[in-house]
JSON list of C-alpha atoms in Angstrom, two decimals:
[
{"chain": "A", "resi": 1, "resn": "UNK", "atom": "CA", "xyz": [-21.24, -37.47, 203.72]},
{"chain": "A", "resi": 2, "resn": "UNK", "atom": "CA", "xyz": [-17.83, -37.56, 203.13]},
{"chain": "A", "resi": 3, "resn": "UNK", "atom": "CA", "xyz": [-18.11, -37.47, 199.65]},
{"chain": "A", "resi": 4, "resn": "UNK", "atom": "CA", "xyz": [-19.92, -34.18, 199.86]},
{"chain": "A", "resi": 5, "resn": "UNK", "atom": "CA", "xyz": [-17.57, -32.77, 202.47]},
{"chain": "A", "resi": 6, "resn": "UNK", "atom": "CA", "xyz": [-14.68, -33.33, 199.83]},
{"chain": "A", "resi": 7, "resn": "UNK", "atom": "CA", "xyz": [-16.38, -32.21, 197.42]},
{"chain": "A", "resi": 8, "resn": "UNK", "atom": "CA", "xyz": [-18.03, -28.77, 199.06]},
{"chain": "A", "resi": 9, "resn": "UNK", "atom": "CA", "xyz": [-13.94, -28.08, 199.87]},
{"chain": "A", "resi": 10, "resn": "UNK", "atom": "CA", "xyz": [-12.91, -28.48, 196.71]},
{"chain": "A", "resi": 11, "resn": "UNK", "atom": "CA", "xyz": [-15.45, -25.97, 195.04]},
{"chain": "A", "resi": 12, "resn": "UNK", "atom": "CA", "xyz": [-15.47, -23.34, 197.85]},
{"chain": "A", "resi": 13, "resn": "UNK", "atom": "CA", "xyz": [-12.09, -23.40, 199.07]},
{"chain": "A", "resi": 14, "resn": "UNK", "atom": "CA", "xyz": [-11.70, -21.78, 202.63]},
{"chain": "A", "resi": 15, "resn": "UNK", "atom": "CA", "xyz": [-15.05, -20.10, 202.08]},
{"chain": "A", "resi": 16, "resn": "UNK", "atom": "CA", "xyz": [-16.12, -23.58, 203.02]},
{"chain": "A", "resi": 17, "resn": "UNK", "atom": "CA", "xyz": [-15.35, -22.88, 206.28]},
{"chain": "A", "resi": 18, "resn": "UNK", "atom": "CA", "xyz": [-17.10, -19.05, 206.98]},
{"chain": "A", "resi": 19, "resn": "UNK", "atom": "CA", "xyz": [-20.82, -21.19, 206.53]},
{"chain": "A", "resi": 20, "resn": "UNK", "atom": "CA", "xyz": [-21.92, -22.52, 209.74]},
{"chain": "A", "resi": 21, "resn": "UNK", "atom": "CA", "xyz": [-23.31, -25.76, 208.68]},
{"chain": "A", "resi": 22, "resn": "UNK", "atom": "CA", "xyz": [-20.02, -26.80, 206.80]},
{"chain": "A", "resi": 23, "resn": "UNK", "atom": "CA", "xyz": [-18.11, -26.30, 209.43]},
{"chain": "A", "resi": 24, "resn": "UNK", "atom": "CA", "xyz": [-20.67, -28.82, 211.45]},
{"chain": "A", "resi": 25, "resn": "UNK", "atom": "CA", "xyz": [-20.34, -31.24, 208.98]},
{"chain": "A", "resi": 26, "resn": "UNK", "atom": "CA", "xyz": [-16.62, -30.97, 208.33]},
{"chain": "A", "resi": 27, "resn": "UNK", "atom": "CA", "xyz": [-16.28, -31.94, 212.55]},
{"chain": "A", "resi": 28, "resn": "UNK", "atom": "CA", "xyz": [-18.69, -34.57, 211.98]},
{"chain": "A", "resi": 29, "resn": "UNK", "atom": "CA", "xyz": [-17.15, -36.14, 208.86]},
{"chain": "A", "resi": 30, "resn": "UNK", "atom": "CA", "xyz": [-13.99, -36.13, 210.61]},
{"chain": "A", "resi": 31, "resn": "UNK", "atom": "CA", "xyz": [-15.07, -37.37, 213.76]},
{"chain": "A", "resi": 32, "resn": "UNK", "atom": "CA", "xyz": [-16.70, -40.27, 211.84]},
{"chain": "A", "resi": 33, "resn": "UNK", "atom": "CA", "xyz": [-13.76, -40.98, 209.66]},
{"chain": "A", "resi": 34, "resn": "UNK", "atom": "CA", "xyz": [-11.95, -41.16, 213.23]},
{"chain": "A", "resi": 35, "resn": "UNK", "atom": "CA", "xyz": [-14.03, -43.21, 214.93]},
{"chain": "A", "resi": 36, "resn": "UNK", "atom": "CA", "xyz": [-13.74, -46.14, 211.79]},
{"chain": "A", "resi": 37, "resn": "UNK", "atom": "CA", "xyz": [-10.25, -45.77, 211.81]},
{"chain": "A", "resi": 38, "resn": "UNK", "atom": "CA", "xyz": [-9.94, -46.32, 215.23]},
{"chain": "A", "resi": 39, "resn": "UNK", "atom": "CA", "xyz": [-11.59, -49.06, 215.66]},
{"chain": "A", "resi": 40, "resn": "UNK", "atom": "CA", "xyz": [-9.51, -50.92, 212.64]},
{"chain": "A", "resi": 41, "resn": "UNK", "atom": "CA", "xyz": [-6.61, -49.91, 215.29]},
{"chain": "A", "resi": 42, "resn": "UNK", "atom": "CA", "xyz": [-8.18, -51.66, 217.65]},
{"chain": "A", "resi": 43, "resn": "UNK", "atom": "CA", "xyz": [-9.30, -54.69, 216.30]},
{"chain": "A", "resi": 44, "resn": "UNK", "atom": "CA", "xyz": [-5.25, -55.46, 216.05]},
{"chain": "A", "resi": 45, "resn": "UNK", "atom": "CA", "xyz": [-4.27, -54.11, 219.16]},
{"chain": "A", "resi": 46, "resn": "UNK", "atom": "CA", "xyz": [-5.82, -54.09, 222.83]},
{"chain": "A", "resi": 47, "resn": "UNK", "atom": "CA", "xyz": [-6.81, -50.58, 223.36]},
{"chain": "A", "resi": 48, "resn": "UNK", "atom": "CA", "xyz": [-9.28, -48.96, 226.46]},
{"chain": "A", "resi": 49, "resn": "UNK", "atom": "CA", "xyz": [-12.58, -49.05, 224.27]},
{"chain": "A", "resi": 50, "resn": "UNK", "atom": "CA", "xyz": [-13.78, -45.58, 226.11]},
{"chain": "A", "resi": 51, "resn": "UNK", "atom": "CA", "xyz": [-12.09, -43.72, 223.31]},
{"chain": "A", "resi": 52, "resn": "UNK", "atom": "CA", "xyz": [-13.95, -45.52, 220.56]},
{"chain": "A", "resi": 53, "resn": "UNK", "atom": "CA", "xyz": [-17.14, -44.51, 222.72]},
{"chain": "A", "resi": 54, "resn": "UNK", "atom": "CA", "xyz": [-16.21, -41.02, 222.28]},
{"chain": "A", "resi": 55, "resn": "UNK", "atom": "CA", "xyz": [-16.33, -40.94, 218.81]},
{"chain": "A", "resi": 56, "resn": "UNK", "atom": "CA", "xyz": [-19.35, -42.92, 218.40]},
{"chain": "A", "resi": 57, "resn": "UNK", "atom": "CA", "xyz": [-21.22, -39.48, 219.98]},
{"chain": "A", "resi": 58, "resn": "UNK", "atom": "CA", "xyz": [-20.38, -38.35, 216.37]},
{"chain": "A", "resi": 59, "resn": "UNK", "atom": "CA", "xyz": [-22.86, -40.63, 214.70]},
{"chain": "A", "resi": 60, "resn": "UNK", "atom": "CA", "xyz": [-25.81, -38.59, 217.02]},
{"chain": "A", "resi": 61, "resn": "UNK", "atom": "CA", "xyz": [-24.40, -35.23, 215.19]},
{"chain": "A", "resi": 62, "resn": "UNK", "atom": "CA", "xyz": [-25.56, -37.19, 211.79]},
{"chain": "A", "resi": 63, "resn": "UNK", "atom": "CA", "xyz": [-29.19, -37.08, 212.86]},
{"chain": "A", "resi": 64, "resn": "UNK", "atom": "CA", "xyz": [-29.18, -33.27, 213.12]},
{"chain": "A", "resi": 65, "resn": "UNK", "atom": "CA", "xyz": [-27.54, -32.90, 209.05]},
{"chain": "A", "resi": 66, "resn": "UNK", "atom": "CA", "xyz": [-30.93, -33.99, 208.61]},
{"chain": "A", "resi": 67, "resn": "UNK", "atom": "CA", "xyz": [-32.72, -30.74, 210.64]},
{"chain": "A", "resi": 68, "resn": "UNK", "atom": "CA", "xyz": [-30.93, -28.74, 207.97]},
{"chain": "A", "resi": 69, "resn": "UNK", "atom": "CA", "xyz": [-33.04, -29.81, 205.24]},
{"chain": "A", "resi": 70, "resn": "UNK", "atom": "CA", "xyz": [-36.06, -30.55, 206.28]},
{"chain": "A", "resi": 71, "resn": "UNK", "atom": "CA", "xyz": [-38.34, -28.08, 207.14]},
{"chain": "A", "resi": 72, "resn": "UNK", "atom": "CA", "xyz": [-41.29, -30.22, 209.24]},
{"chain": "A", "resi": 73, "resn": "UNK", "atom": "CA", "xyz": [-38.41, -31.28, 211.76]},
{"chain": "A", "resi": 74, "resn": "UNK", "atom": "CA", "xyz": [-37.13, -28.25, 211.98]},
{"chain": "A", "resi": 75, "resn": "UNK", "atom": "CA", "xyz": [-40.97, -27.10, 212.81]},
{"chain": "A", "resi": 76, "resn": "UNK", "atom": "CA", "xyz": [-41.37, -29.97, 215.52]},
{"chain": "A", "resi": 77, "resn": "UNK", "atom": "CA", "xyz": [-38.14, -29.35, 216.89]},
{"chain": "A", "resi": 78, "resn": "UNK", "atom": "CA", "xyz": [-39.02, -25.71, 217.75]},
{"chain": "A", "resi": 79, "resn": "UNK", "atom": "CA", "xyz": [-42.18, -26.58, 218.99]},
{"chain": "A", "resi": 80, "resn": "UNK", "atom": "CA", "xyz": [-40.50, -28.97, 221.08]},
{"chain": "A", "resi": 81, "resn": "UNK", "atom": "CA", "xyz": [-37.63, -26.39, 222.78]},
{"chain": "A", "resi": 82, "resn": "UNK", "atom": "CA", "xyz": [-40.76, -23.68, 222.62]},
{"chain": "A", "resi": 83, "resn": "UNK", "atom": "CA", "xyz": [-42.99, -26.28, 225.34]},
{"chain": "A", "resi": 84, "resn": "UNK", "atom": "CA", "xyz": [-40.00, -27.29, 227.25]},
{"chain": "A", "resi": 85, "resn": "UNK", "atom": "CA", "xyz": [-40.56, -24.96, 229.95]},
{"chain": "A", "resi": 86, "resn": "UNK", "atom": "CA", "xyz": [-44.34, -25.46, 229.97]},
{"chain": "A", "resi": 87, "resn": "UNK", "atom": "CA", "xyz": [-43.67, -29.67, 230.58]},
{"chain": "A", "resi": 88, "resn": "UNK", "atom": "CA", "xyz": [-41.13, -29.06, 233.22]},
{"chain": "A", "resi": 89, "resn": "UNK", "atom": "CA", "xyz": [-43.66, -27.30, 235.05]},
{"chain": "A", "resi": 90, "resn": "UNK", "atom": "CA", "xyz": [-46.49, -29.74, 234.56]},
{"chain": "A", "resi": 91, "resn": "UNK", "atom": "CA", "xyz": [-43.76, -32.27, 235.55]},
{"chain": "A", "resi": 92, "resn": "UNK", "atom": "CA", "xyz": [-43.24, -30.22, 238.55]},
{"chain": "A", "resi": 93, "resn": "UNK", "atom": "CA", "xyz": [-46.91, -30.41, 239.62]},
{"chain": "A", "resi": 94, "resn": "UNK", "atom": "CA", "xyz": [-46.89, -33.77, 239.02]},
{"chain": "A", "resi": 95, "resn": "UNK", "atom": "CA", "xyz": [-44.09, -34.49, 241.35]},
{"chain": "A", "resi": 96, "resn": "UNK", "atom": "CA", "xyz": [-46.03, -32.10, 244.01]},
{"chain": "A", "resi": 97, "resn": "UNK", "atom": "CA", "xyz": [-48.96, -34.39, 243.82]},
{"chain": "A", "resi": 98, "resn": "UNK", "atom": "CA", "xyz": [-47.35, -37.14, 244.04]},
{"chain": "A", "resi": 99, "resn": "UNK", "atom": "CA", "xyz": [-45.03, -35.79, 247.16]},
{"chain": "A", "resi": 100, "resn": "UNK", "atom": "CA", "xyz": [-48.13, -35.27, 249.21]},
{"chain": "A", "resi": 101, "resn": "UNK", "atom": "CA", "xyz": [-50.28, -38.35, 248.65]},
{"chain": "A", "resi": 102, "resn": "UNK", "atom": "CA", "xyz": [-46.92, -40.12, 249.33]},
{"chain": "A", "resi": 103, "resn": "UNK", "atom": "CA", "xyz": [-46.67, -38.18, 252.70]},
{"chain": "A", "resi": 104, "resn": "UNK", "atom": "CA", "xyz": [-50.46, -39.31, 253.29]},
{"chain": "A", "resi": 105, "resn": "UNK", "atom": "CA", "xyz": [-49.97, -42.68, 252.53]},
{"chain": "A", "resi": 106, "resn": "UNK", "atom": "CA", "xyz": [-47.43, -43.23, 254.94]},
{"chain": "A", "resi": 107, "resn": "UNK", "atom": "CA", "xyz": [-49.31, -41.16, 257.77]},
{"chain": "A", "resi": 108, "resn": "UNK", "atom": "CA", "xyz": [-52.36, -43.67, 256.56]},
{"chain": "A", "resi": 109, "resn": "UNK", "atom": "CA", "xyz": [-50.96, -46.86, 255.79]},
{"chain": "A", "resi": 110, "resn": "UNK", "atom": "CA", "xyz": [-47.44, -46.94, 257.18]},
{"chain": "A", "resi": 111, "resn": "UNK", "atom": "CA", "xyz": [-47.85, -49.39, 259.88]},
{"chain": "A", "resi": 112, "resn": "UNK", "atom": "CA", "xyz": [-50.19, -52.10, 257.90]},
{"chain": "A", "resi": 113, "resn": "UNK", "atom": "CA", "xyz": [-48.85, -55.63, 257.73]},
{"chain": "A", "resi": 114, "resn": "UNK", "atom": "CA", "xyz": [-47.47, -57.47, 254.81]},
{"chain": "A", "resi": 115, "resn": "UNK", "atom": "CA", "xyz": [-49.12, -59.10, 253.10]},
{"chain": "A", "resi": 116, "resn": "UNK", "atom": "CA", "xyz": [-49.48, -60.71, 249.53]},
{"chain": "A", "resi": 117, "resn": "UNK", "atom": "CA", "xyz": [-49.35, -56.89, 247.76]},
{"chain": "A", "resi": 118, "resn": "UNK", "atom": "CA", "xyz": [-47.53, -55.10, 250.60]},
{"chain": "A", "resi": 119, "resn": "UNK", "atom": "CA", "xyz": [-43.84, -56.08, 250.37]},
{"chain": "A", "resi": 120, "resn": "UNK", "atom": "CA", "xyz": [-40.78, -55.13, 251.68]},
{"chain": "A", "resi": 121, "resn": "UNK", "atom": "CA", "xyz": [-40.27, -52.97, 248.85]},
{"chain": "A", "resi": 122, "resn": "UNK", "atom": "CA", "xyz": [-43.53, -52.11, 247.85]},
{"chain": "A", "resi": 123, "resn": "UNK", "atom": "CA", "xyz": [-44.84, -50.11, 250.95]},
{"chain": "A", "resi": 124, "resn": "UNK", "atom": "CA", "xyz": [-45.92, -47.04, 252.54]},
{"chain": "A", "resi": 125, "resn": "UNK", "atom": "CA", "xyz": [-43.41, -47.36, 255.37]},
{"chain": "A", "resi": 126, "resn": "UNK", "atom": "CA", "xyz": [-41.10, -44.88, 254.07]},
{"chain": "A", "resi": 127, "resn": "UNK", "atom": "CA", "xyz": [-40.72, -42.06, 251.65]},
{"chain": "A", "resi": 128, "resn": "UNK", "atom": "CA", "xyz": [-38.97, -43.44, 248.95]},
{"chain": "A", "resi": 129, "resn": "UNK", "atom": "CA", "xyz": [-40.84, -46.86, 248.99]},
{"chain": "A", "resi": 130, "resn": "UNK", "atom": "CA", "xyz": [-44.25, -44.68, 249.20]},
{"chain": "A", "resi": 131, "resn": "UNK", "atom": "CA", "xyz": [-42.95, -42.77, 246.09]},
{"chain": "A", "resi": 132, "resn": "UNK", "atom": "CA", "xyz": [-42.44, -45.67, 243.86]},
{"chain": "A", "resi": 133, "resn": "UNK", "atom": "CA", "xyz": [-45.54, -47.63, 245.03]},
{"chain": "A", "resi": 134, "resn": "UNK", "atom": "CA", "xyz": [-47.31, -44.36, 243.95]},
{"chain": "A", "resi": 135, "resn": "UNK", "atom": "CA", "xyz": [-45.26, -44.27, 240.58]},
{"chain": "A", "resi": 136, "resn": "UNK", "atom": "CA", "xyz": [-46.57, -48.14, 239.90]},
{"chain": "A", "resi": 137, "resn": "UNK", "atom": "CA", "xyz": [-50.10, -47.13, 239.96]},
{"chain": "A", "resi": 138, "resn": "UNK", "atom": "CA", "xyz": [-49.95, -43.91, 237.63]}
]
């Protein structure tokens, strides 16, 4: 990447920077080149590691070079952003199902005893422990 980065600068000049995409990769590329030569610096000397973690968000930017040229994950990544607010709906109802059979299972079963598969964790005495004990059998 870096090699085409160098190379892209060379040819175009500053028009390298008035395209979108180069300027993506230019941040990237830099970030990346950052990142290793950080963490040369810090193999000598004790440095807080969170700044090394910072960079290493750069390496997720590589993954999306690749949208730019293929055309299928482009296509599945639209269809993706296109159903988002279709899922988090469905998700929605899902919750709401789940809210009210946890409400009914602790009106229903609340005050049974423990036993070998009623725990103190896994119970319908209250909300929360209704909600995951309803999670564990979806």
């Amino acid at each position: 990447f870096t090699i085409e980065c160098l190379m892209k600068l060379i040819a175009l000049n500053l028009k390298y920077f008035t395209i979108p995409w180069n300027v993506f990769d230019f941040i990237i590329v830099t970030a990346s080149i950052l990142e290793q030569t950080l963490g040369e610096i810090m193999t000598q000397f004790v440095v807080n590691p969170t700044l090394l973690r910072v960079f290493r968000v750069a390496r997720v930017g590589r993954i999306l070079r690749l949208v730019k040229g293929a055309k299928g994950i482009r296509t599945l990544l639209f269809s993706l952003t296109v159903s988002m607010p279709a899922l988090f709906n469905i998700g929605l109802l899902l919750f709401l199902i789940m809210f009210i059979y946890s409400i009914f299972g602790m009106s229903f079963f609340g005050y049974v005893r423990k036993s070998a598969g009623i725990t103190d964790l896994f119970n319908f005495e209250t909300f929360p422990n209704s909600m995951v004990v309803l999670f564990q059998m979806c």
